[in-house]
Amino acid sequence: MFERLARLTTARPRLILFLALLFAAGAVVLGGGVADRLQGGGTTDPAAESSQAARLLDREFAAGRPNLALLVKADVGVDDPAVTAEAERLTERLAAEHDVQGVTSYWQAKSPALRSENGRYGLVVARVTGTETEADDTLKALAPHYRGSHGPVDVSLGGAAQIRAEVQDTSREDLARAEVIALPLTLLILVLVFRSAVAALLPVIIGLIAIVGTNASLRVITGFTDVSVFALNLTTALGLGLAVDYGLFIVRRYREELHGGAPPATAVRTTLATAGRTVAFSALTVAVALSAMLLFPMYYLRSFAYAGISVVLIAAAAALVVLPALLLVLGRRIDALDLTRIFRRRPAAEGRAPDASGRRWRRIGEAVVKRPVVFAVTAVAFLVALGAPFLGVTFGNIDDRQLPKDAEAHRVHQVIRDGFTSRPTGELDVVAQGVDGTNRATDIASYATTLSRLDGVVRVNSSAGTYAEGRLVQPPGPANARYTTTDASYLAVEPSLEDVSPESQDLVRAIRDVPSPFPVLVGGGAAELVDTQDTLADRLPYALLAMVGVTMILLFLMTGSVVVPLKAVVLNVLSLSATFGALVWVFQDGHLSGLLGDFTVTGFIPATLPVLMFCVAFGLSMDYEVFVLSRIKEEYDRTGDTTRAIVFGLQRSGGVVTAAAAVLSVVLVAIGTSQITNMKMLGLGLALAVLMDAIVVRGVLVPSVMRLLGRANWWAPGPLRRLHGRFGISEGGPSETLVTVPSPTKAGERV
């Protein structure tokens, strides 16, 4: 396959570049409006009980679950006559709006739950109907007419719809800023690595092709399913990061062959047969790791799989087809425009690329294989210590606190948390369908009475009245009619607890354990968190089994060993545990919050984040593992000496891996400058994972463990050895060595 690919690229390089230009232009046009079609939710399981409750509420009670809150501030007090008149006018006006239902306010219901304890704030809550996109459009049209000063009151907007809208807007701003930061720094690092502006531009070109191509693929996918807006952030990070990985590996091998005396066409063919094979294998490994997220039903996680798989495959295809064509057109001009010459006392010898990085990594490799026990124990102890805080992790759900503190929705919900006795925007919904008409009122009253006695419940609103502490505190009236239809009823449980706290999750479980006279479904924010954690726990073993199993098979096909794949998985898990521990220490416990952008410390980690980070970081770790192992295995096949192969592998791949990790870390840190805490966690967490993997794991732990294992690294049972001999993948061995033949017509050919 790679021989045919080499013939294709060497035969028609300019045609390939022209077709690549057409592809990029078409992708820009197709994917240009993708951001407007992406969604801000997707963290819940559509089949979970809470999701079923939400759908039943939407179908039977269009005015049921509020997703919009108007926080009305009145310095003179919410009961002042002028304030009351203006607030009632706003309430009536909102109730008359198209696609807005279930409008309830403190001034209508006189419910203490809708009035702050200091009497300066009152709430108007409502439901904006329709899909996420339709609700966003409705809110965008309504917001300017309600936000701001209205006579004696000031109005601010909150609720799930407002949170979602602000998250989407902020995410787009953050992505644009990240790209502005990442692209110049990426180019600068590549210039320092290649010492050539021409060579440095090539991986960036591959990255841009991968990004615009993935945006186009996401635009197509949105026609069939929901896609999260955060997928664009991963597209940028992986598009640049993996393109640089693959570009570095191929360009470096090409220059290696070129400086060894091979003509450009032969150098390209040799590069594709060696580094090209590794890039294809690495891309397949990363895609497999990312595809594990498709096993989860939440479209938030699945979206990262859509984006990740697309960007990996497009980046690999561009690196294997477009990049060789560029190399052929450039030829020996690949070393042109050495921008670092002014910083060096002496220029590099003509036709030779400086190899200071290789010499440094050779010395590191020699030191590690000389004292493998010391290095292995030190590295493991460091990773274990860093991962220890993960033992105290608490999981939560994404809420308004992922927004910056000065965001409107964050400020509104902080006032509600601090100043209201209950959480009217975070109530739990207990929905029943098919309640018997004869005993409906009696059964609902009895059930509401029982629920109102549970710890953490302020009151229960139902068609039978309002109950608190086991007694009726407000008889049924016109306002209670909204809690029942001909076919269904629901009870709104107002808690005094944080919406996504462990106590609120315990309350959900307690409600579900209460015997009811009719079948019920429990929904609401806390119920969604409980169901999300249950779904993740159910699907995670299958995802891990698929990801680890396929990865080990691929590494076996590459190395012919069962020990090396097992070692790779164990070390990757150890490295990722350290990353998770650092996340808990920083974001859950609040250390370094001022240094990293003054984010809001919630005391928990979003439940979906570790799954997302594990899949992405595991794939990137295996990417680096393949790069290092390919050179180690190549030398071992040639010499049969494991120690020499380890040093050779580090010398040849260490600089590539660290440079790639540096570039990817820059991109991820740029993503980590996001004002959205969830994206900040993802960007900074993955940056830490990449740096630890490249420096601690690939630079120290892998070579020291392989040195201790010796020839056992390459062990496999007899049947598997024979299987690898027939189907395995390798870059060369004792019988297939690259040499330079001193013939003007045969230079650099494989003999």
XYZ file of C-alpha atoms in Angstrom:
751
model
C 0.000 0.000 0.000
C 2.744 2.455 0.933
C 4.702 1.603 -2.198
C 1.630 2.452 -4.291
C 1.168 5.633 -2.261
C 4.796 6.565 -2.873
C 4.392 6.022 -6.620
C 1.258 8.193 -6.599
C 2.876 11.110 -4.791
C 6.112 10.998 -6.779
C 4.297 10.717 -10.130
C 1.829 13.631 -9.832
C 2.790 15.880 -6.894
C 1.411 19.094 -8.401
C -1.912 17.468 -9.255
C -2.176 16.267 -5.650
C -1.507 19.781 -4.362
C -4.133 21.218 -6.695
C -6.722 18.676 -5.509
C -5.786 19.422 -1.874
C -6.362 23.110 -2.518
C -9.800 22.347 -3.970
C -10.615 20.161 -0.957
C -9.595 22.903 1.482
C -11.596 25.555 -0.372
C -14.697 23.355 -0.472
C -14.296 22.492 3.219
C -14.085 26.178 4.135
C -17.329 26.872 2.292
C -19.165 23.831 3.677
C -17.946 24.174 7.258
C -18.092 27.960 7.498
C -21.388 28.102 9.407
C -20.941 24.988 11.509
C -20.773 26.887 14.831
C -24.343 28.129 14.393
C -25.627 24.543 14.164
C -23.945 23.224 17.307
C -25.616 22.719 20.694
C -24.633 23.569 24.258
C -26.030 20.530 26.117
C -25.824 16.797 25.614
C -24.483 15.679 28.994
C -27.483 13.445 29.830
C -28.501 9.957 28.731
C -31.628 10.191 26.507
C -32.855 6.836 27.838
C -32.401 7.670 31.538
C -35.340 8.172 33.903
C -34.654 11.886 34.234
C -34.667 12.290 30.440
C -37.937 10.377 30.162
C -39.394 12.658 32.837
C -38.248 15.733 30.911
C -39.838 14.482 27.677
C -43.082 13.655 29.475
C -43.106 17.128 31.030
C -42.528 18.737 27.647
C -45.280 16.674 26.038
C -47.952 16.952 28.730
C -46.948 20.173 30.502
C -45.514 22.700 28.087
C -45.438 25.128 31.007
C -43.788 22.659 33.334
C -40.065 22.880 33.883
C -38.797 26.500 33.970
C -35.666 27.254 31.952
C -35.768 31.040 32.134
C -35.538 33.192 35.257
C -35.874 36.958 35.478
C -34.160 38.201 38.623
C -35.892 41.437 39.574
C -33.870 43.689 41.878
C -35.581 46.440 43.865
C -33.510 48.421 46.375
C -36.699 49.688 48.049
C -38.002 46.137 48.478
C -40.021 43.816 46.246
C -43.264 44.583 48.123
C -43.148 48.313 47.381
C -46.326 49.315 45.431
C -44.376 50.815 42.503
C -42.154 47.731 42.313
C -45.166 45.441 42.472
C -46.889 47.297 39.640
C -43.820 47.180 37.393
C -43.100 43.532 38.199
C -46.689 42.527 37.421
C -46.478 44.403 34.130
C -43.266 42.523 33.216
C -44.885 39.217 34.190
C -47.957 39.838 32.044
C -45.819 40.985 29.143
C -43.629 37.853 29.333
C -46.707 35.611 29.533
C -47.966 37.129 26.290
C -44.758 36.345 24.384
C -44.814 33.681 21.697
C -43.171 30.335 22.682
C -43.117 31.271 26.383
C -45.372 29.382 28.793
C -45.796 28.682 32.495
C -44.914 32.203 33.622
C -45.007 32.476 37.427
C -43.755 35.317 39.590
C -43.487 36.189 43.264
C -45.999 38.996 42.771
C -48.621 36.596 41.405
C -48.097 33.518 43.572
C -46.746 35.275 46.695
C -44.570 32.180 47.148
C -41.690 32.683 49.616
C -39.563 30.507 47.307
C -39.587 33.323 44.733
C -38.550 36.064 47.175
C -35.071 36.580 48.626
C -34.659 36.579 52.382
C -33.562 40.235 52.434
C -36.631 41.269 50.388
C -34.612 42.990 47.646
C -34.990 40.323 44.947
C -37.948 38.578 43.376
C -38.149 35.998 40.612
C -40.190 35.561 37.485
C -39.781 32.034 36.129
C -41.009 30.672 32.796
C -40.400 28.050 30.172
C -39.144 28.891 26.689
C -40.546 26.066 24.566
C -39.079 24.250 21.563
C -35.760 22.557 20.829
C -32.465 23.942 22.121
C -31.932 25.869 18.890
C -35.508 27.213 18.858
C -35.293 28.192 22.533
C -31.982 29.961 21.890
C -33.494 31.942 19.012
C -36.512 32.902 21.116
C -34.333 34.002 24.025
C -32.055 36.001 21.743
C -35.087 37.959 20.538
C -36.584 38.434 24.022
C -33.531 39.260 26.125
C -32.896 42.881 25.004
C -36.502 43.820 25.867
C -36.322 42.543 29.462
C -32.710 42.928 30.526
C -31.762 46.173 32.265
C -33.567 48.966 34.073
C -37.372 49.205 34.141
C -38.395 52.128 36.323
C -37.874 51.120 39.968
C -36.434 47.676 39.150
C -33.392 46.172 37.412
C -33.784 42.839 35.592
C -31.117 40.193 34.914
C -31.603 36.888 33.084
C -30.796 33.384 34.277
C -32.072 29.837 33.901
C -30.904 26.908 31.795
C -31.697 28.621 28.493
C -29.660 31.708 29.397
C -26.770 29.585 30.684
C -26.702 27.603 27.446
C -26.762 30.768 25.316
C -23.897 32.371 27.258
C -21.836 29.172 27.137
C -22.161 29.028 23.349
C -21.254 32.692 22.870
C -18.318 32.504 25.270
C -17.073 29.286 23.669
C -16.937 30.932 20.242
C -14.982 33.888 21.647
C -12.591 31.572 23.472
C -11.962 29.482 20.365
C -11.112 32.543 18.276
C -8.697 33.757 20.967
C -7.096 30.309 21.297
C -6.436 30.157 17.553
C -4.848 33.612 17.605
C -2.569 32.518 20.459
C -1.762 29.013 19.222
C -0.935 29.520 15.551
C 1.977 32.001 15.920
C 3.474 30.104 18.875
C 3.186 26.817 16.992
C 5.014 28.301 14.025
C 7.712 29.758 16.290
C 8.376 26.388 17.978
C 8.532 24.645 14.604
C 11.030 27.219 13.303
C 13.221 26.537 16.349
C 12.911 22.776 15.853
C 13.489 22.665 12.079
C 15.661 25.790 11.840
C 13.906 26.464 8.565
C 10.840 28.590 7.942
C 9.956 26.452 4.917
C 10.035 23.176 6.869
C 8.163 24.797 9.777
C 5.274 25.854 7.568
C 4.544 22.333 6.309
C 2.972 20.870 9.510
C 0.917 24.061 9.918
C -0.485 23.603 6.403
C -1.431 20.015 7.275
C -3.073 21.270 10.483
C -5.159 23.864 8.658
C -6.350 21.227 6.181
C -7.327 18.956 9.088
C -9.224 21.748 10.891
C -11.242 22.994 7.910
C -11.901 19.415 6.789
C -13.195 18.470 10.228
C -15.421 21.536 10.391
C -16.965 20.430 7.107
C -17.487 16.884 8.397
C -19.141 18.226 11.579
C -21.422 20.365 9.420
C -22.539 17.218 7.618
C -22.980 15.294 10.884
C -25.250 18.011 12.313
C -27.731 17.066 9.604
C -28.195 13.679 11.283
C -27.630 14.219 14.999
C -26.875 16.825 17.663
C -23.252 17.935 18.034
C -21.782 19.851 20.983
C -20.314 23.295 20.440
C -17.255 22.234 22.448
C -16.260 19.793 19.687
C -14.762 22.773 17.830
C -12.219 23.279 20.612
C -11.006 19.705 20.274
C -10.876 20.107 16.495
C -8.447 23.011 16.821
C -6.316 21.297 19.462
C -6.003 17.948 17.731
C -5.911 19.447 14.238
C -2.783 21.449 14.999
C -1.315 18.989 17.503
C -1.579 15.809 15.451
C -0.645 17.551 12.211
C 2.514 18.736 13.915
C 3.139 15.224 15.275
C 2.786 13.618 11.875
C 4.491 16.457 10.044
C 7.475 16.415 12.385
C 7.888 12.669 12.062
C 7.688 12.639 8.257
C 9.705 15.805 7.613
C 12.423 14.753 10.019
C 12.744 11.318 8.395
C 12.760 12.912 4.938
C 15.561 15.283 5.925
C 17.413 12.354 7.474
C 17.315 10.510 4.143
C 18.048 13.669 2.159
C 21.105 14.534 4.239
C 22.256 10.931 3.865
C 22.656 11.490 0.140
C 19.334 10.215 -1.257
C 17.638 12.226 -4.015
C 14.231 13.753 -3.104
C 12.093 11.114 -4.846
C 13.944 8.255 -3.153
C 13.865 10.076 0.181
C 10.071 10.433 -0.091
C 9.644 6.741 -0.952
C 11.807 5.675 1.982
C 10.014 8.108 4.306
C 6.590 6.756 3.399
C 7.776 3.162 3.795
C 9.046 3.889 7.305
C 7.711 7.043 8.967
C 4.584 6.983 6.794
C 3.738 3.504 8.002
C 4.190 4.660 11.592
C 1.974 7.712 11.074
C -0.810 5.572 9.593
C -0.509 3.116 12.450
C -0.472 5.908 15.034
C -3.559 7.574 13.504
C -5.429 4.277 13.629
C -4.491 3.868 17.297
C -5.639 7.384 18.226
C -8.886 6.979 16.275
C -9.622 3.719 18.111
C -9.124 5.415 21.486
C -11.425 8.289 20.544
C -14.071 5.986 19.077
C -14.642 4.542 22.570
C -16.700 7.662 23.312
C -19.261 6.498 20.742
C -20.305 3.824 23.245
C -21.780 6.516 25.514
C -25.301 7.800 24.743
C -24.585 11.441 25.676
C -24.103 13.492 22.517
C -21.643 15.700 24.428
C -19.164 12.791 24.540
C -20.099 11.415 21.136
C -19.412 14.847 19.614
C -15.788 14.677 20.683
C -15.572 11.278 18.998
C -17.039 12.723 15.786
C -14.558 15.606 15.823
C -11.591 13.568 17.041
C -11.912 10.707 14.568
C -12.460 13.132 11.677
C -9.486 15.312 12.524
C -7.165 12.323 13.101
C -8.018 10.654 9.802
C -7.889 13.889 7.792
C -4.575 14.909 9.398
C -3.088 11.481 8.675
C -4.360 11.482 5.086
C -2.934 14.960 4.501
C 0.377 13.965 6.076
C 0.617 10.839 3.898
C -0.544 12.358 0.608
C -0.268 16.145 0.601
C 2.921 16.456 2.661
C 5.001 14.086 0.456
C 3.829 16.036 -2.596
C 4.995 19.263 -0.933
C 8.333 17.657 -0.074
C 8.837 16.582 -3.680
C 8.045 20.032 -5.046
C 10.397 21.646 -2.522
C 13.160 19.073 -2.878
C 16.333 20.263 -1.152
C 14.793 23.681 -0.541
C 13.209 22.124 2.563
C 16.128 23.645 4.533
C 15.659 27.145 3.099
C 15.130 30.312 5.149
C 17.054 29.374 8.277
C 15.691 32.040 10.654
C 17.770 30.841 13.595
C 21.097 31.554 11.885
C 21.378 34.943 13.549
C 21.299 33.288 17.002
C 24.092 30.788 16.258
C 27.802 31.550 16.361
C 28.526 29.162 13.491
C 26.113 28.017 10.788
C 25.431 24.326 10.379
C 27.520 22.523 7.827
C 26.150 22.793 4.327
C 23.566 20.134 3.631
C 23.500 18.891 7.200
C 20.723 19.442 9.736
C 21.937 20.190 13.264
C 21.347 17.218 15.569
C 21.883 18.693 19.039
C 18.511 17.328 20.148
C 19.502 13.818 19.090
C 22.768 14.027 21.023
C 20.933 15.206 24.160
C 18.425 12.385 23.948
C 21.214 9.877 23.362
C 22.862 11.008 26.602
C 19.505 10.764 28.414
C 18.974 7.273 27.036
C 22.443 6.147 28.097
C 21.896 7.499 31.625
C 18.501 5.781 31.958
C 19.657 2.349 30.741
C 22.682 2.586 33.037
C 20.514 3.051 36.195
C 17.051 1.784 35.212
C 15.891 0.931 38.750
C 16.589 4.423 40.094
C 14.829 6.132 37.205
C 11.854 3.748 37.182
C 11.219 3.995 40.939
C 11.576 7.785 40.939
C 9.198 8.233 38.005
C 6.563 5.884 39.459
C 6.752 7.570 42.873
C 6.296 10.982 41.253
C 3.243 9.861 39.250
C 1.639 8.092 42.231
C 2.092 11.169 44.453
C 0.581 13.401 41.788
C -2.379 11.070 41.335
C -3.204 10.633 45.037
C -5.773 13.500 45.231
C -7.942 11.655 42.694
C -8.921 9.254 45.495
C -11.008 12.101 46.963
C -12.789 13.094 43.745
C -16.414 14.262 43.868
C -18.440 14.302 40.660
C -20.981 16.936 39.711
C -22.746 18.347 36.680
C -22.096 21.376 34.520
C -23.978 24.464 35.749
C -23.752 28.258 35.646
C -20.469 28.254 37.589
C -18.527 27.123 34.542
C -19.125 30.655 33.215
C -16.918 33.555 34.374
C -18.001 35.255 37.590
C -19.112 38.414 35.798
C -21.354 36.499 33.363
C -25.010 37.463 33.736
C -26.337 33.921 34.320
C -23.608 33.223 36.883
C -24.443 36.389 38.820
C -28.169 35.597 38.804
C -27.730 32.069 40.081
C -25.203 33.158 42.687
C -27.796 35.562 44.091
C -30.306 32.685 44.189
C -27.798 30.413 45.938
C -26.890 33.042 48.514
C -30.213 34.757 49.123
C -33.140 32.373 48.548
C -34.303 29.665 50.950
C -35.061 27.212 48.138
C -33.798 26.595 44.609
C -36.768 27.465 42.350
C -34.619 27.087 39.226
C -33.314 23.710 40.399
C -36.508 21.999 41.479
C -36.990 18.252 41.060
C -39.862 17.029 38.925
C -41.860 13.965 39.916
C -44.031 13.089 36.931
C -46.825 10.522 36.854
C -48.798 9.371 33.845
C -52.135 7.552 33.869
C -53.139 8.491 37.434
C -56.572 7.046 38.244
C -59.160 9.819 38.084
C -61.284 8.608 41.032
C -58.563 8.746 43.669
C -56.300 11.257 41.966
C -56.586 14.122 44.484
C -56.312 11.852 47.544
C -53.336 9.912 46.186
C -51.470 13.033 45.111
C -52.086 14.721 48.472
C -50.816 11.687 50.367
C -47.752 11.335 48.170
C -46.941 15.076 48.334
C -47.238 14.966 52.126
C -44.693 12.133 52.302
C -42.235 13.863 49.952
C -42.437 17.127 51.914
C -41.099 15.342 54.999
C -37.807 14.334 53.320
C -34.626 16.056 54.471
C -33.678 18.914 52.152
C -37.219 19.533 50.832
C -38.641 23.024 51.417
C -42.041 22.457 49.822
C -43.869 20.323 47.293
C -46.201 21.980 44.794
C -48.922 19.808 43.266
C -52.452 19.870 41.909
C -53.616 18.992 45.430
C -51.969 22.059 46.952
C -48.607 23.030 48.416
C -47.104 20.909 51.212
C -44.229 21.591 53.595
C -42.963 19.524 56.518
C -45.788 17.026 56.133
C -48.711 19.450 56.128
C -50.785 21.465 53.689
C -49.586 25.081 53.703
C -51.560 26.345 50.697
C -54.796 24.803 49.440
C -55.231 24.173 45.735
C -56.150 27.192 43.635
C -55.976 28.371 40.004
C -52.171 28.269 40.049
C -52.221 24.552 40.924
C -54.033 23.664 37.691
C -50.689 23.745 35.852
C -49.606 20.585 37.718
C -52.212 18.290 36.136
C -53.737 17.296 32.817
C -56.282 14.700 31.790
C -53.567 12.051 31.382
C -50.815 13.048 33.793
C -49.822 14.906 36.935
C -46.561 16.133 38.345
C -45.195 17.388 41.629
C -42.546 20.102 41.790
C -40.176 19.435 44.702
C -38.316 22.573 45.797
C -35.065 21.667 47.590
C -32.946 23.767 49.902
C -29.779 22.023 48.647
C -27.203 22.879 45.997
C -28.497 21.675 42.644
C -25.601 19.270 41.972
C -24.297 18.537 45.478
C -23.938 15.027 46.965
C -26.848 15.895 49.284
C -29.118 16.730 46.338
C -28.177 13.412 44.722
C -29.102 11.631 47.957
C -32.440 13.452 47.860
C -33.107 12.133 44.337
C -32.438 8.580 45.493
C -34.656 9.113 48.547
C -37.544 10.337 46.373
C -37.163 7.332 44.085
C -37.256 5.038 47.120
C -40.515 6.502 48.468
C -43.461 4.153 47.701
C -45.932 5.915 45.414
C -49.574 5.094 44.648
C -48.805 5.399 40.916
C -45.743 4.937 38.658
C -43.541 8.049 38.678
C -40.459 9.394 36.905
C -38.081 11.708 38.784
C -36.314 14.436 36.799
C -34.477 17.695 37.338
C -30.816 18.739 37.462
C -29.789 16.555 40.386
C -31.657 13.565 38.918
C -29.826 14.064 35.622
C -26.500 13.971 37.476
C -27.423 10.733 39.256
C -28.482 9.140 35.967
C -25.396 10.423 34.143
C -23.082 8.864 36.710
C -24.998 5.594 36.543
C -24.787 5.547 32.736
C -21.070 6.324 32.767
C -20.455 3.565 35.291
C -22.455 1.089 33.174
C -20.780 1.907 29.852
C -17.237 2.662 31.037
C -16.075 -0.983 31.353
C -17.148 -1.691 27.756
C -15.449 1.477 26.500
C -12.224 0.645 28.348
C -12.303 -2.948 27.142
C -12.776 -1.872 23.533
C -10.139 0.862 23.702
C -7.497 -1.134 25.551
C -8.201 -4.383 23.696
C -7.953 -2.937 20.192
C -4.908 -0.849 21.167
C -3.093 -3.918 22.464
C -3.906 -5.813 19.266
C -2.543 -2.972 17.146
C 0.648 -2.721 19.209
C 1.079 -6.490 18.989
C 0.821 -6.300 15.196
C 3.496 -3.619 15.276
C 5.928 -5.239 17.738
C 5.113 -8.971 17.754
C 5.152 -8.826 21.559
C 2.441 -9.237 24.193
C 4.637 -7.628 26.869
C 5.173 -4.259 25.183
C 1.420 -3.567 24.636
C 0.620 -4.533 28.235
C 3.421 -2.321 29.511
C 2.180 0.574 27.365
C -1.368 0.338 28.745
C -0.230 0.121 32.389
C 2.108 3.110 32.083
C -0.547 5.157 30.273
C -3.092 4.496 33.019
C -0.506 5.479 35.643
C 0.250 8.705 33.789
C -3.425 9.589 33.363
C -4.142 8.918 37.033
C -1.532 11.535 37.864
C -3.285 14.002 35.556
C -6.643 13.362 37.208
C -5.089 13.844 40.629
C -3.718 17.228 39.574
C -7.154 18.236 38.252
C -8.806 17.389 41.565
C -6.135 19.276 43.517
C -6.504 22.393 41.339
C -10.137 22.583 40.222
C -12.046 20.656 42.890
C -9.972 21.734 45.889
C -9.264 25.241 44.569
C -5.478 25.442 44.617
C -3.934 27.896 42.110
C -7.386 29.283 41.236
C -6.080 32.854 41.080
C -3.061 31.908 38.974
C -5.154 29.994 36.426
C -7.797 32.634 35.757
C -9.811 33.004 38.968
C -12.341 30.283 38.135
C -15.192 29.359 40.466
C -14.339 26.467 42.782
C -17.420 24.232 42.914
C -16.009 21.365 44.985
C -16.585 18.815 42.237
C -15.369 17.690 38.806
C -17.919 17.352 35.957
C -18.801 13.664 35.682
C -18.166 13.452 31.938
C -14.741 15.142 32.049
C -12.588 12.180 33.223
C -14.105 9.960 30.523
C -13.424 12.555 27.839
C -9.894 13.239 29.063
C -9.066 9.547 29.405
C -10.064 8.766 25.819
C -8.264 11.776 24.319
C -5.134 11.541 26.487
C -4.918 7.759 26.065
C -4.989 8.206 22.307
C -2.303 10.918 22.385
C -0.146 8.803 24.694
C -0.370 5.868 22.314
C 0.548 8.273 19.509
C 3.844 9.017 21.235
C 4.265 5.362 22.212
C 4.065 4.334 18.563
C 6.624 6.972 17.537
C 9.168 5.829 20.131
C 8.512 2.103 19.722
C 8.789 2.249 15.936
C 12.407 3.448 16.127
C 13.292 1.107 19.004
C 11.803 -1.876 17.170
C 13.487 -0.890 13.930
C 16.905 -0.906 15.608
C 16.182 -4.066 17.596
C 15.200 -5.906 14.407
C 18.473 -4.763 12.856
C 20.816 -5.560 15.758
C 18.981 -7.804 18.233
C 20.382 -5.622 21.073
C 17.577 -4.226 23.305
C 19.780 -1.774 25.226
C 21.260 -0.329 22.050
C 17.792 -0.168 20.493
C 16.437 1.824 23.457
C 19.200 4.418 23.206
C 18.852 4.580 19.423
C 15.075 4.931 19.669
C 15.325 7.821 22.133
C 18.014 9.500 20.061
C 15.911 9.316 16.891
C 12.443 9.967 18.328
C 12.977 11.876 21.596
C 13.349 15.241 19.897
C 10.341 14.626 17.675
C 8.148 13.580 20.598
C 9.165 16.483 22.852
C 8.777 19.008 20.037
C 5.365 17.590 19.156
C 4.381 17.613 22.833
C 5.552 21.218 23.184
C 3.450 22.326 20.219
C 0.384 20.368 21.324
C 0.764 21.714 24.865
C 0.857 25.272 23.553
C -2.385 24.654 21.656
C -4.000 22.991 24.681
C -2.910 25.764 27.040
C -4.444 28.232 24.574
C -7.673 26.229 24.836
C -7.137 26.294 28.616
C -7.305 30.095 28.634
C -11.047 29.642 28.081
C -13.365 31.586 30.362
C -15.479 28.417 30.646
C -14.158 26.305 33.503
C -15.020 23.024 31.806
C -12.848 23.912 28.785
C -10.150 25.285 31.089
C -10.026 21.902 32.853
C -9.895 20.035 29.550
C -7.207 22.204 27.960
C -4.893 22.501 30.959
C -5.484 18.887 32.024
C -4.620 17.516 28.591
C -1.592 19.834 28.352
C -0.308 18.419 31.640
C -1.022 14.869 30.453
C 0.865 15.440 27.190
C 3.915 16.979 28.887
C 4.100 14.283 31.564
C 3.745 11.575 28.963
C 6.432 12.993 26.685
C 8.950 13.818 29.425
C 8.338 11.445 32.336
C 6.797 8.418 30.650
C 8.452 8.330 27.187
C 11.708 9.947 28.329
C 12.262 8.050 31.591
C 9.727 5.355 32.460
C 9.445 3.536 29.129
C 13.206 3.170 28.525
C 13.929 2.197 32.149
C 11.171 -0.438 32.242
C 12.194 -1.794 28.834
C 15.823 -1.986 30.006
C 14.737 -3.976 33.089
C 12.659 -6.336 30.964
C 15.458 -6.891 28.457
C 14.696 -9.539 25.849
C 11.423 -10.292 27.651
C 10.062 -7.136 25.984
C 9.690 -9.062 22.757
C 8.165 -12.258 24.167
C 5.010 -13.781 22.729
C 3.654 -17.351 22.718
C 4.581 -19.464 19.711
C 1.185 -19.280 17.973
C 1.125 -15.492 18.313
C 4.683 -15.234 16.966
C 3.637 -17.173 13.910
C 0.560 -14.959 13.582
C 2.721 -11.838 13.711
C 5.108 -13.327 11.192
C 2.215 -13.592 8.756
C 0.201 -10.451 9.479
C 2.535 -8.208 11.511
C 3.711 -4.731 10.581
C 7.340 -3.614 10.763
C 9.539 -0.886 9.385
C 12.498 -3.024 8.538
C 14.782 -5.652 10.005
C 18.052 -7.485 9.542
C 17.067 -8.586 6.055
C 15.799 -5.190 5.003
C 18.310 -2.450 5.765
C 18.568 0.969 4.175
C 21.972 1.716 2.652
C 23.260 4.196 0.117
C 24.481 2.671 -3.136
C 27.253 4.694 -4.832
C 25.573 4.704 -8.226
C 24.316 7.941 -9.728
C 21.171 6.196 -10.943
C 20.558 3.965 -7.908
C 21.383 6.275 -5.027
C 19.423 5.636 -1.869
C 17.445 2.668 -3.190
C 16.447 -0.187 -0.880
C 18.745 -3.233 -1.264
